[in-house]
Coordinates of C-alpha atoms in Angstrom, one line a residue:
Chain A
M6 CA 15.3 1.3 -18.6
I7 CA 12.8 1.4 -21.4
I8 CA 12.9 5.2 -21.5
D9 CA 16.6 5.1 -22.3
N10 CA 15.9 2.7 -25.1
L11 CA 13.1 5.0 -26.4
Y12 CA 15.3 8.0 -26.1
N13 CA 18.1 6.3 -28.1
E14 CA 15.7 5.1 -30.8
A15 CA 14.2 8.6 -31.1
K16 CA 17.8 10.0 -31.5
G17 CA 19.1 7.2 -33.7
K18 CA 16.1 6.6 -36.0
S19 CA 13.6 9.4 -35.7
P20 CA 11.1 10.8 -33.2
V21 CA 8.3 9.3 -35.3
C22 CA 5.9 7.0 -33.4
L23 CA 3.8 5.1 -35.9
G24 CA 0.3 4.6 -34.7
L25 CA -1.3 1.3 -35.6
D26 CA -4.9 2.4 -35.1
T27 CA -6.0 0.1 -37.8
D28 CA -9.5 0.4 -38.9
E29 CA -10.8 -2.3 -41.3
S30 CA -11.6 0.4 -43.9
Y31 CA -7.9 1.3 -44.0
L32 CA -6.9 -2.1 -45.4
P33 CA -5.7 -2.2 -49.0
K34 CA -7.9 -4.1 -51.4
C35 CA -5.3 -6.8 -51.8
I36 CA -5.7 -7.6 -48.1
S37 CA -9.4 -7.0 -47.7
D38 CA -10.1 -9.4 -50.6
L39 CA -8.3 -12.3 -48.8
G40 CA -10.5 -15.1 -47.6
E41 CA -9.4 -14.7 -44.0
G42 CA -11.0 -13.4 -40.8
V43 CA -10.7 -9.7 -40.0
A44 CA -8.1 -10.4 -37.2
D45 CA -5.8 -12.1 -39.6
K46 CA -6.2 -9.4 -42.2
I47 CA -5.5 -6.6 -39.7
F48 CA -2.5 -8.4 -38.3
K49 CA -1.1 -9.0 -41.8
F50 CA -1.4 -5.3 -42.6
N51 CA 0.2 -4.3 -39.2
K52 CA 3.0 -6.9 -39.7
D53 CA 3.9 -5.6 -43.1
I54 CA 4.0 -2.0 -41.8
V55 CA 6.3 -3.0 -39.0
D56 CA 8.6 -4.8 -41.4
H57 CA 8.8 -1.8 -43.7
T58 CA 9.3 0.9 -41.1
K59 CA 11.1 -0.5 -38.1
D60 CA 14.4 1.0 -39.3
I61 CA 13.0 4.5 -39.5
V62 CA 10.6 4.9 -36.6
S63 CA 11.3 4.9 -32.9
C64 CA 8.3 3.0 -31.7
Y65 CA 4.7 1.8 -32.5
K66 CA 1.6 3.0 -30.6
V67 CA -1.3 0.6 -30.8
Q68 CA -4.7 2.2 -29.9
I69 CA -6.6 -0.6 -28.3
A70 CA -10.0 0.9 -28.9
Y71 CA -9.8 0.0 -32.6
Y72 CA -9.3 -3.6 -31.6
E73 CA -11.9 -3.7 -28.8
A74 CA -14.4 -2.4 -31.4
L75 CA -14.0 -5.7 -33.2
G76 CA -14.7 -7.8 -30.1
L77 CA -12.8 -11.0 -29.5
E78 CA -11.4 -11.2 -33.0
G79 CA -10.1 -7.7 -32.6
M80 CA -8.4 -8.6 -29.4
K81 CA -6.6 -11.5 -31.1
A82 CA -5.3 -9.0 -33.7
Y83 CA -4.2 -6.7 -30.9
A84 CA -2.3 -9.5 -29.1
K85 CA -0.6 -10.7 -32.3
T86 CA 0.4 -7.1 -33.2
M87 CA 1.9 -6.4 -29.8
D88 CA 3.8 -9.7 -29.9
Y89 CA 5.1 -9.0 -33.3
I90 CA 6.4 -5.5 -32.5
R91 CA 8.3 -6.8 -29.5
E92 CA 9.6 -9.8 -31.5
S93 CA 10.9 -7.4 -34.1
G94 CA 13.0 -5.7 -31.5
S95 CA 10.9 -2.5 -31.7
I96 CA 9.3 -0.6 -28.8
S97 CA 5.5 -1.1 -28.3
I98 CA 3.2 1.4 -26.7
G99 CA -0.2 0.1 -25.7
D100 CA -2.4 3.1 -25.9
I101 CA -5.0 1.9 -23.4
K102 CA -5.5 4.9 -21.1
R103 CA -6.5 2.7 -18.2
G104 CA -6.5 3.9 -14.7
D105 CA -7.9 2.1 -11.6
I106 CA -7.0 1.5 -8.1
A107 CA -5.5 -1.1 -5.8
A108 CA -6.4 -4.7 -6.8
T109 CA -8.0 -3.5 -10.1
G110 CA -4.9 -1.5 -11.0
E111 CA -2.8 -4.6 -10.4
K112 CA -5.0 -6.5 -12.8
Y113 CA -4.4 -3.9 -15.5
A114 CA -0.7 -4.3 -14.8
T115 CA -0.9 -8.0 -15.2
G116 CA -2.9 -7.7 -18.3
H117 CA -0.8 -5.2 -20.1
F118 CA 2.8 -5.8 -18.9
Q119 CA 2.8 -9.6 -19.4
G120 CA 0.8 -12.2 -21.1
D121 CA -1.2 -11.9 -24.4
F122 CA -1.4 -8.1 -24.4
E123 CA 2.1 -7.3 -23.2
A124 CA 3.4 -3.8 -24.1
D125 CA 6.7 -2.1 -23.3
I126 CA 4.9 1.1 -22.3
I127 CA 1.3 1.9 -21.7
T128 CA -0.7 5.1 -21.5
V129 CA -2.7 5.7 -18.3
N130 CA -5.1 8.2 -16.8
G131 CA -4.2 9.7 -13.5
Y132 CA -7.6 11.2 -12.4
M133 CA -7.7 8.8 -9.5
G134 CA -4.3 9.9 -8.2
E135 CA -1.2 7.8 -7.4
D136 CA -3.3 4.8 -6.4
A137 CA -4.0 4.3 -10.1
I138 CA -0.2 4.6 -10.9
S139 CA 1.5 2.7 -8.1
P140 CA 0.3 -0.7 -9.1
F141 CA 2.6 -0.4 -12.1
Y142 CA 5.7 0.5 -10.1
P143 CA 6.9 -3.1 -9.6
Y144 CA 6.8 -3.7 -13.4
L145 CA 8.7 -0.5 -14.0
K146 CA 11.4 -1.6 -11.5
E147 CA 11.5 -5.3 -12.2
K148 CA 10.5 -5.7 -15.9
G149 CA 11.8 -2.4 -17.2
K150 CA 8.4 -1.2 -18.3
G151 CA 7.2 2.4 -18.8
L152 CA 4.1 4.7 -18.5
F153 CA 2.8 7.8 -20.3
V154 CA 0.3 9.5 -18.0
L155 CA -2.2 11.9 -19.7
L156 CA -1.2 15.4 -18.9
R157 CA -2.4 17.8 -21.5
T158 CA -4.6 16.3 -24.2
S159 CA -4.9 17.7 -27.7
N160 CA -8.7 17.8 -28.1
K161 CA -10.9 20.8 -28.1
S162 CA -12.7 20.0 -24.9
A163 CA -9.5 19.3 -23.0
V164 CA -10.1 22.7 -21.5
D165 CA -13.3 21.5 -19.8
L166 CA -11.4 20.2 -16.8
Q167 CA -7.7 20.7 -17.6
D168 CA -7.9 24.5 -17.9
V169 CA -9.7 25.1 -14.7
E170 CA -7.7 27.6 -12.7
A171 CA -6.6 26.2 -9.4
G172 CA -4.4 28.2 -7.0
G173 CA -2.6 30.2 -9.8
Q174 CA -2.1 27.3 -12.2
K175 CA -4.4 25.3 -14.3
V176 CA -5.4 21.7 -13.4
Y177 CA -3.2 20.2 -16.1
L178 CA -0.1 21.7 -14.3
H179 CA -1.2 20.1 -11.1
M180 CA -1.4 16.8 -13.0
G181 CA 2.1 17.6 -14.4
D182 CA 3.5 18.1 -10.9
L183 CA 2.0 14.8 -9.8
I184 CA 3.5 13.0 -12.8
K185 CA 6.9 14.6 -12.1
K186 CA 6.7 13.4 -8.5
W187 CA 5.6 9.9 -9.3
G188 CA 8.4 9.6 -11.9
E189 CA 11.3 10.6 -9.6
G190 CA 12.2 7.1 -8.6
F191 CA 12.4 5.9 -12.2
I192 CA 14.9 8.2 -13.8
G193 CA 17.3 6.5 -16.3
E194 CA 20.7 7.2 -17.7
S195 CA 19.2 9.5 -20.4
G196 CA 18.0 11.8 -17.6
F197 CA 14.4 10.9 -18.3
S198 CA 11.9 9.0 -16.2
S199 CA 10.1 5.9 -17.2
I200 CA 7.0 7.7 -16.1
G201 CA 6.5 10.2 -18.9
S202 CA 3.4 12.0 -20.1
V203 CA 1.0 12.5 -23.0
V204 CA 1.0 16.1 -24.2
G205 CA -0.9 17.2 -27.3
L206 CA 0.6 19.3 -30.1
T207 CA -2.4 21.6 -30.5
Y208 CA -0.8 24.3 -28.3
P209 CA 2.9 24.4 -29.1
D210 CA 3.7 27.2 -26.7
E211 CA 2.2 25.2 -23.8
F212 CA 4.2 22.2 -24.8
Y213 CA 7.4 24.3 -24.9
M214 CA 6.7 25.5 -21.4
L215 CA 6.0 22.0 -20.1
S216 CA 9.3 20.7 -21.6
K217 CA 11.0 23.5 -19.6
T218 CA 9.1 22.9 -16.4
Y219 CA 9.7 19.2 -16.4
P220 CA 13.2 18.6 -17.8
N221 CA 13.2 14.9 -16.7
M222 CA 9.9 14.1 -18.3
F223 CA 9.7 12.4 -21.7
F224 CA 6.6 13.1 -23.8
L225 CA 4.4 11.1 -26.1
V226 CA 2.9 13.7 -28.4
P227 CA -0.2 12.9 -30.4
G228 CA -1.7 15.5 -32.7
Y229 CA 0.8 15.5 -35.6
G230 CA -0.9 15.6 -39.0
A231 CA -4.6 14.7 -38.5
Q232 CA -4.9 16.9 -35.3
G233 CA -3.0 19.9 -36.8
G234 CA 0.5 19.9 -35.3
T235 CA 3.5 20.4 -37.6
G236 CA 7.2 19.6 -37.6
K237 CA 8.1 23.3 -37.1
D238 CA 6.0 23.4 -34.0
L239 CA 8.2 20.7 -32.6
A240 CA 11.5 22.1 -33.6
R241 CA 11.9 24.7 -30.9
I242 CA 11.4 22.0 -28.3
L243 CA 13.4 19.1 -29.8
K244 CA 16.3 21.4 -30.6
E245 CA 16.8 22.0 -26.9
S246 CA 16.1 18.5 -25.7
A247 CA 15.3 15.2 -27.5
C248 CA 12.5 14.7 -25.1
A249 CA 9.6 13.4 -27.2
V250 CA 8.3 11.0 -29.7
V251 CA 5.6 12.2 -32.0
N252 CA 2.7 10.0 -33.1
S253 CA 0.9 9.9 -36.4
S254 CA -1.6 7.1 -37.1
R255 CA -4.2 7.7 -39.8
G256 CA -1.9 10.2 -41.6
L257 CA 0.6 7.3 -42.1
I258 CA -1.3 4.1 -42.3
T259 CA -3.8 5.4 -44.9
A260 CA -1.0 6.7 -47.2
H261 CA -1.7 4.0 -49.7
K262 CA -5.3 5.1 -50.2
N263 CA -6.1 6.7 -53.6
K264 CA -3.0 5.2 -55.1
T265 CA -3.6 3.1 -58.2
E266 CA -1.4 0.3 -57.1
D267 CA -2.3 -0.5 -53.5
T268 CA -0.3 -3.8 -53.4
D269 CA 2.6 -1.4 -52.7
Y270 CA 0.8 -0.2 -49.5
A271 CA 3.7 -0.9 -47.2
Q272 CA 6.0 1.1 -49.4
H273 CA 3.6 4.0 -49.5
I274 CA 3.3 3.9 -45.7
R275 CA 7.1 3.8 -45.4
N276 CA 7.3 6.9 -47.7
A277 CA 4.8 8.7 -45.6
A278 CA 6.8 7.9 -42.4
L279 CA 10.0 9.1 -44.1
A280 CA 8.3 12.3 -45.1
M281 CA 7.1 12.9 -41.5
K282 CA 10.6 12.2 -40.3
G283 CA 11.9 14.8 -42.8
D284 CA 9.3 17.3 -41.8
I285 CA 10.5 17.1 -38.2
T286 CA 14.2 16.7 -38.6
R287 CA 14.7 19.4 -41.3
W288 CA 14.0 22.0 -38.6
L289 CA 16.5 20.6 -36.2
Chain B
M8 CA -34.2 4.9 -20.8
I9 CA -31.8 2.6 -19.0
I10 CA -31.6 4.8 -16.0
D11 CA -35.3 4.4 -15.4
N12 CA -34.9 0.7 -15.5
L13 CA -32.1 0.8 -13.1
Y14 CA -34.0 3.1 -10.8
N15 CA -36.9 0.7 -10.8
E16 CA -34.7 -2.3 -10.2
A17 CA -33.1 -0.5 -7.3
K18 CA -36.4 0.4 -5.8
G19 CA -38.1 -3.0 -6.5
K20 CA -35.3 -5.4 -5.7
S21 CA -32.5 -3.6 -3.8
P22 CA -29.8 -1.0 -4.4
V23 CA -27.2 -3.8 -4.4
C24 CA -25.0 -3.9 -7.4
L25 CA -23.1 -7.2 -7.4
G26 CA -19.6 -6.9 -8.7
L27 CA -18.3 -9.8 -10.8
D28 CA -14.6 -8.9 -10.4
T29 CA -13.9 -12.6 -10.6
D30 CA -10.3 -13.6 -9.7
E31 CA -9.3 -17.2 -10.4
S32 CA -8.5 -17.6 -6.7
Y33 CA -12.1 -16.9 -5.8
L34 CA -13.4 -20.0 -7.5
P35 CA -14.7 -22.7 -5.3
K36 CA -12.8 -26.0 -5.3
C37 CA -15.6 -27.8 -7.1
I38 CA -15.1 -25.4 -10.1
S39 CA -11.4 -25.0 -10.0
D40 CA -11.0 -28.8 -10.1
L41 CA -12.9 -29.0 -13.4
G42 CA -10.9 -30.1 -16.4
E43 CA -11.8 -26.9 -18.3
G44 CA -10.1 -23.7 -19.4
V45 CA -10.0 -20.8 -17.0
A46 CA -12.5 -18.8 -19.2
D47 CA -15.1 -21.6 -18.9
K48 CA -14.6 -21.9 -15.2
I49 CA -15.0 -18.2 -14.5
F50 CA -18.0 -18.0 -16.7
K51 CA -19.6 -21.0 -14.9
F52 CA -19.1 -19.3 -11.6
N53 CA -20.4 -16.0 -12.8
K54 CA -23.5 -17.7 -14.4
D55 CA -24.4 -19.5 -11.2
I56 CA -24.1 -16.3 -9.3
V57 CA -26.4 -14.5 -11.7
D58 CA -28.9 -17.3 -11.5
H59 CA -28.9 -17.2 -7.7
T60 CA -29.1 -13.5 -7.2
K61 CA -31.0 -11.8 -10.1
D62 CA -34.2 -11.6 -8.1
I63 CA -32.5 -9.6 -5.3
V64 CA -29.9 -7.3 -6.9
S65 CA -30.5 -4.4 -9.2
C66 CA -27.6 -4.9 -11.5
Y67 CA -24.2 -6.5 -12.1
K68 CA -20.9 -4.6 -12.5
V69 CA -18.2 -6.5 -14.3
Q70 CA -14.7 -5.1 -13.8
I71 CA -13.0 -5.7 -17.1
A72 CA -9.4 -5.5 -15.6
Y73 CA -9.9 -8.9 -14.0
Y74 CA -10.6 -10.3 -17.4
E75 CA -7.9 -8.4 -19.3
A76 CA -5.4 -9.8 -16.8
L77 CA -6.1 -13.3 -18.2
G78 CA -5.5 -12.2 -21.8
L79 CA -7.6 -13.6 -24.7
E80 CA -9.1 -16.4 -22.5
G81 CA -10.2 -13.8 -20.0
M82 CA -11.9 -11.6 -22.7
K83 CA -13.9 -14.7 -23.7
A84 CA -15.1 -15.0 -20.2
Y85 CA -15.9 -11.3 -20.1
A86 CA -17.9 -11.5 -23.3
K87 CA -19.9 -14.6 -22.2
T88 CA -20.6 -13.0 -18.8
M89 CA -21.9 -9.7 -20.3
D90 CA -24.0 -11.7 -22.7
Y91 CA -25.5 -13.9 -20.0
I92 CA -26.4 -11.0 -17.7
R93 CA -28.3 -9.3 -20.5
E94 CA -29.9 -12.6 -21.6
S95 CA -31.1 -13.1 -18.0
G96 CA -33.0 -9.8 -18.2
S97 CA -30.6 -8.1 -15.7
I98 CA -28.7 -4.8 -16.1
S99 CA -25.0 -5.0 -16.9
I100 CA -22.5 -2.4 -16.1
G101 CA -19.1 -2.7 -17.9
D102 CA -16.6 -1.2 -15.5
I103 CA -14.2 -0.2 -18.1
K104 CA -13.3 3.4 -17.2
R105 CA -12.4 4.2 -20.8
G106 CA -12.2 7.7 -22.1
D107 CA -10.7 8.9 -25.4
I108 CA -11.6 11.4 -28.1
A109 CA -13.2 11.6 -31.5
A110 CA -12.6 8.5 -33.7
T111 CA -11.1 6.6 -30.8
G112 CA -14.0 7.3 -28.5
E113 CA -16.4 6.1 -31.2
K114 CA -14.4 2.8 -31.3
Y115 CA -14.9 2.4 -27.6
A116 CA -18.6 3.0 -28.1
T117 CA -18.7 0.4 -30.8
G118 CA -16.8 -2.0 -28.7
H119 CA -18.8 -1.7 -25.5
F120 CA -22.3 -0.8 -26.6
Q121 CA -22.6 -3.5 -29.3
G122 CA -20.9 -6.8 -30.3
D123 CA -19.1 -9.2 -28.1
F124 CA -18.5 -6.9 -25.1
E125 CA -22.0 -5.2 -25.1
A126 CA -23.0 -3.6 -21.8
D127 CA -26.1 -1.6 -20.9
I128 CA -24.0 1.0 -19.0
I129 CA -20.3 1.6 -18.9
T130 CA -18.1 3.6 -16.6
V131 CA -16.0 6.3 -18.3
N132 CA -13.2 8.8 -17.3
G133 CA -13.9 12.4 -18.2
Y134 CA -10.4 13.9 -17.8
M135 CA -10.3 14.7 -21.5
G136 CA -13.6 16.7 -21.3
E137 CA -16.8 16.3 -23.4
D138 CA -14.9 15.0 -26.4
A139 CA -14.4 11.7 -24.5
I140 CA -18.2 11.6 -23.6
S141 CA -19.9 12.8 -26.8
P142 CA -19.0 9.7 -28.9
F143 CA -21.4 7.8 -26.7
Y144 CA -24.4 10.2 -27.1
P145 CA -25.8 8.4 -30.2
Y146 CA -25.9 5.1 -28.3
L147 CA -27.6 6.8 -25.3
K148 CA -30.3 8.2 -27.6
E149 CA -30.7 5.4 -30.1
K150 CA -29.9 2.2 -28.1
G151 CA -30.9 3.3 -24.6
K152 CA -27.5 2.9 -23.2
G153 CA -26.0 4.7 -20.1
L154 CA -22.8 6.1 -18.7
F155 CA -21.3 6.5 -15.2
V156 CA -18.6 9.1 -15.3
L157 CA -15.9 9.2 -12.6
L158 CA -16.7 12.1 -10.2
R159 CA -15.3 11.4 -6.8
T160 CA -13.4 8.1 -6.3
S161 CA -13.1 6.3 -3.0
N162 CA -9.4 5.7 -2.9
K163 CA -6.9 7.4 -0.6
S164 CA -5.0 9.3 -3.3
A165 CA -8.2 10.5 -5.0
V166 CA -7.3 13.8 -3.2
D167 CA -4.1 14.1 -5.4
L168 CA -6.0 15.8 -8.2
Q169 CA -9.7 15.7 -7.2
D170 CA -9.2 17.8 -4.0
V171 CA -7.2 20.6 -5.6
E172 CA -9.0 23.9 -4.8
A173 CA -10.1 25.7 -7.9
G174 CA -12.0 28.9 -7.8
G175 CA -13.7 28.2 -4.5
Q176 CA -14.5 24.6 -5.2
K177 CA -12.5 21.4 -5.5
V178 CA -11.7 19.9 -8.9
Y179 CA -14.2 17.0 -8.4
L180 CA -17.0 19.5 -8.2
H181 CA -15.9 21.0 -11.5
M182 CA -16.1 17.5 -12.8
G183 CA -19.6 17.1 -11.2
D184 CA -20.8 20.3 -12.9
L185 CA -19.6 19.0 -16.3
I186 CA -21.3 15.6 -15.8
K187 CA -24.5 17.4 -14.8
K188 CA -24.3 19.5 -18.0
W189 CA -23.5 16.6 -20.3
G190 CA -26.4 14.7 -18.8
E191 CA -29.1 17.3 -19.3
G192 CA -30.2 16.0 -22.7
F193 CA -30.7 12.5 -21.3
I194 CA -33.1 12.8 -18.4
G195 CA -35.7 10.0 -18.1
E196 CA -39.1 9.6 -16.5
S197 CA -37.5 8.8 -13.1
G198 CA -36.0 12.3 -13.2
F199 CA -32.5 10.9 -13.5
S200 CA -30.1 11.2 -16.4
S201 CA -28.6 8.3 -18.3
I202 CA -25.3 10.0 -17.7
G203 CA -24.7 9.4 -14.0
S204 CA -21.5 9.3 -12.0
V205 CA -19.3 7.2 -9.8
V206 CA -18.9 8.5 -6.3
G207 CA -17.1 6.6 -3.5
L208 CA -18.6 5.9 -0.1
T209 CA -15.4 6.7 1.8
Y210 CA -16.7 10.2 2.5
P211 CA -20.4 10.0 3.3
D212 CA -20.9 13.7 4.0
E213 CA -19.5 14.6 0.6
F214 CA -21.7 12.1 -1.0
Y215 CA -24.8 13.6 0.8
M216 CA -23.8 17.0 -0.5
L217 CA -23.3 15.7 -4.0
S218 CA -26.8 14.1 -4.0
K219 CA -28.2 17.5 -3.0
T220 CA -26.2 19.5 -5.5
Y221 CA -27.1 17.2 -8.4
P222 CA -30.7 16.0 -7.9
N223 CA -30.9 14.6 -11.5
M224 CA -27.7 12.6 -11.1
F225 CA -27.8 8.8 -10.5
F226 CA -24.8 7.4 -8.6
L227 CA -22.8 4.2 -8.9
V228 CA -21.3 3.8 -5.5
P229 CA -18.3 1.6 -4.9
G230 CA -16.7 1.3 -1.5
Y231 CA -19.3 -0.8 0.4
G232 CA -17.7 -3.5 2.5
A233 CA -14.1 -4.0 1.4
Q234 CA -13.5 -0.2 1.1
G235 CA -15.1 0.7 4.4
G236 CA -18.6 2.1 3.6
T237 CA -21.7 0.9 5.6
G238 CA -25.4 0.8 5.1
K239 CA -25.9 3.4 7.7
D240 CA -23.7 5.8 5.7
L241 CA -26.1 5.4 2.8
A242 CA -29.3 5.7 4.8
R243 CA -29.4 9.5 5.0
I244 CA -29.0 9.8 1.2
L245 CA -31.3 7.0 0.1
K246 CA -34.1 8.1 2.5
E247 CA -34.4 11.3 0.6
S248 CA -33.9 10.0 -2.9
A249 CA -33.4 6.5 -4.4
C250 CA -30.5 7.9 -6.4
A251 CA -27.9 5.2 -6.2
V252 CA -26.8 1.6 -6.6
V253 CA -24.1 0.4 -4.3
N254 CA -21.5 -2.0 -5.4
S255 CA -19.8 -4.8 -3.5
S256 CA -17.6 -7.3 -5.3
R257 CA -15.1 -9.3 -3.3
G258 CA -17.3 -9.0 -0.1
L259 CA -20.0 -10.9 -1.9
I260 CA -18.3 -13.3 -4.4
T261 CA -15.9 -14.7 -1.9
A262 CA -18.7 -15.4 0.7
H263 CA -18.2 -19.2 0.1
K264 CA -14.5 -19.1 1.1
N265 CA -13.8 -20.8 4.4
K266 CA -17.1 -22.7 4.4
T267 CA -16.8 -26.4 4.7
E268 CA -19.1 -27.1 1.9
D269 CA -18.2 -24.9 -1.0
T270 CA -20.4 -26.7 -3.5
D271 CA -23.1 -24.5 -2.1
Y272 CA -21.1 -21.4 -3.2
A273 CA -23.9 -19.7 -5.0
Q274 CA -26.2 -20.0 -2.0
H275 CA -23.5 -18.5 0.2
I276 CA -23.1 -15.6 -2.2
R277 CA -26.9 -15.1 -2.3
N278 CA -26.9 -15.0 1.5
A279 CA -24.2 -12.4 1.5
A280 CA -26.2 -10.3 -1.0
L281 CA -29.3 -10.6 1.1
A282 CA -27.3 -9.6 4.2
M283 CA -26.0 -6.5 2.3
K284 CA -29.5 -5.7 1.1
G285 CA -30.7 -6.0 4.7
D286 CA -27.9 -3.8 6.0
I287 CA -28.9 -1.0 3.6
T288 CA -32.7 -1.3 3.7
R289 CA -33.1 -1.6 7.5
W290 CA -32.0 2.0 7.8
L291 CA -34.5 3.2 5.3

């Protein structure tokens, strides 16, 4: 099961999930000066990053919005990036936050668990309930794919809906209970389910509580660095259970900015990933 | 404002929103036999449908999942379809149900309110709160774009989260209150806001109550035909306020199936749209 692989990668390499949310403005001068289309430039940058970090990170999360913003050219770069990550033997997370029902949900499964945009794991939005999740079940069973369902997001206005009190617990805990239930049929050897969740690092106490409430749930944690979370925040949780990978995107892939020699960009990014790994593991 | 245009189209032509959720299997033999790529075939089919229905429907909803399922080729067909709808002077709804925060939300706005995938209106998911909606505000103000936020969906498991009781009202009503609040700055001459919502037709009494609770909210209503809703269900609501467009996809764009002469496919689809229009308007 993919979740066992991810668990092993996180234990063996590091819980760092490197986010390839590649904006054109992040490209080093030596790439942006190339006489190629933007898709080729972005892919070249992503490829070099994968080559220089795959021994130290557990997985790559690719935020599709950055690629959709560039239209068809961007989607080409997305497809090539997803393909390269998998070809490199690394785990790819398509951060697509899709969620739709029945025939439409099946189309999303077709689109993101096979073909041009194939990912190992995708993020999904469960507002529509199990009908938006069940179209992926056959791919979890037969192709060893995985899901991270939005549970508790790390943004300020997450409280708008997620914090509404409902029968003694907040809405996000109702979502957590649903994710737990949906995941029960997909628990791997590691004890975790291939249906995990996305939980932000903005509220470390909450995250600790969630990791205790849902011991079979694996977490994708955004919010390290740019969004304020620190390695120390994670320590209490990861010490008790290696139940999460932690994403940083901009904080890593712009590490070469403001350096005099940006031809070494991939090395600067590797160093930033190593520093993040250190910041997390030194507390463990 | 786009919502005024949509309101006028719905009043002047019909509340029918034709869904171009085009699966390859829906293509008539005369198109699937062509020696072209699948993107060109699907676009040809969509184009003929637009040409034959634009005088009788208020708008077109294009479900992007059907196109993502075909990878890069599918995205080409999506881009060409969106472009053609707008070029024809019709209103396009990109049914993308995206929703993400901050920089990522801005990228979705860039991707779907300009460039290759430009739509007049998109559907979005508000689980993450206003941070997932506010990146679109500048486009609503400056480019006259619109949003339909998921409020009450029409699927069976919508109840999983949306029906959770929270402080005397269900979760979907909390979402409704948020959508109302977000939309207050974008109310047009028609009295409706360019931030509307998606409400299913599976529960007509609920929909009636929602239309009363939110008199400035315009609704995109899936669930006609394939998902069980009827024209009579809508009558009570539309009689009091022309506050909605009603989508049918498969029920219309497969109308040529099982006809002996499928070269007339666009005429069959037009007839189906006219029948749907009649089924709704005869109760008004």
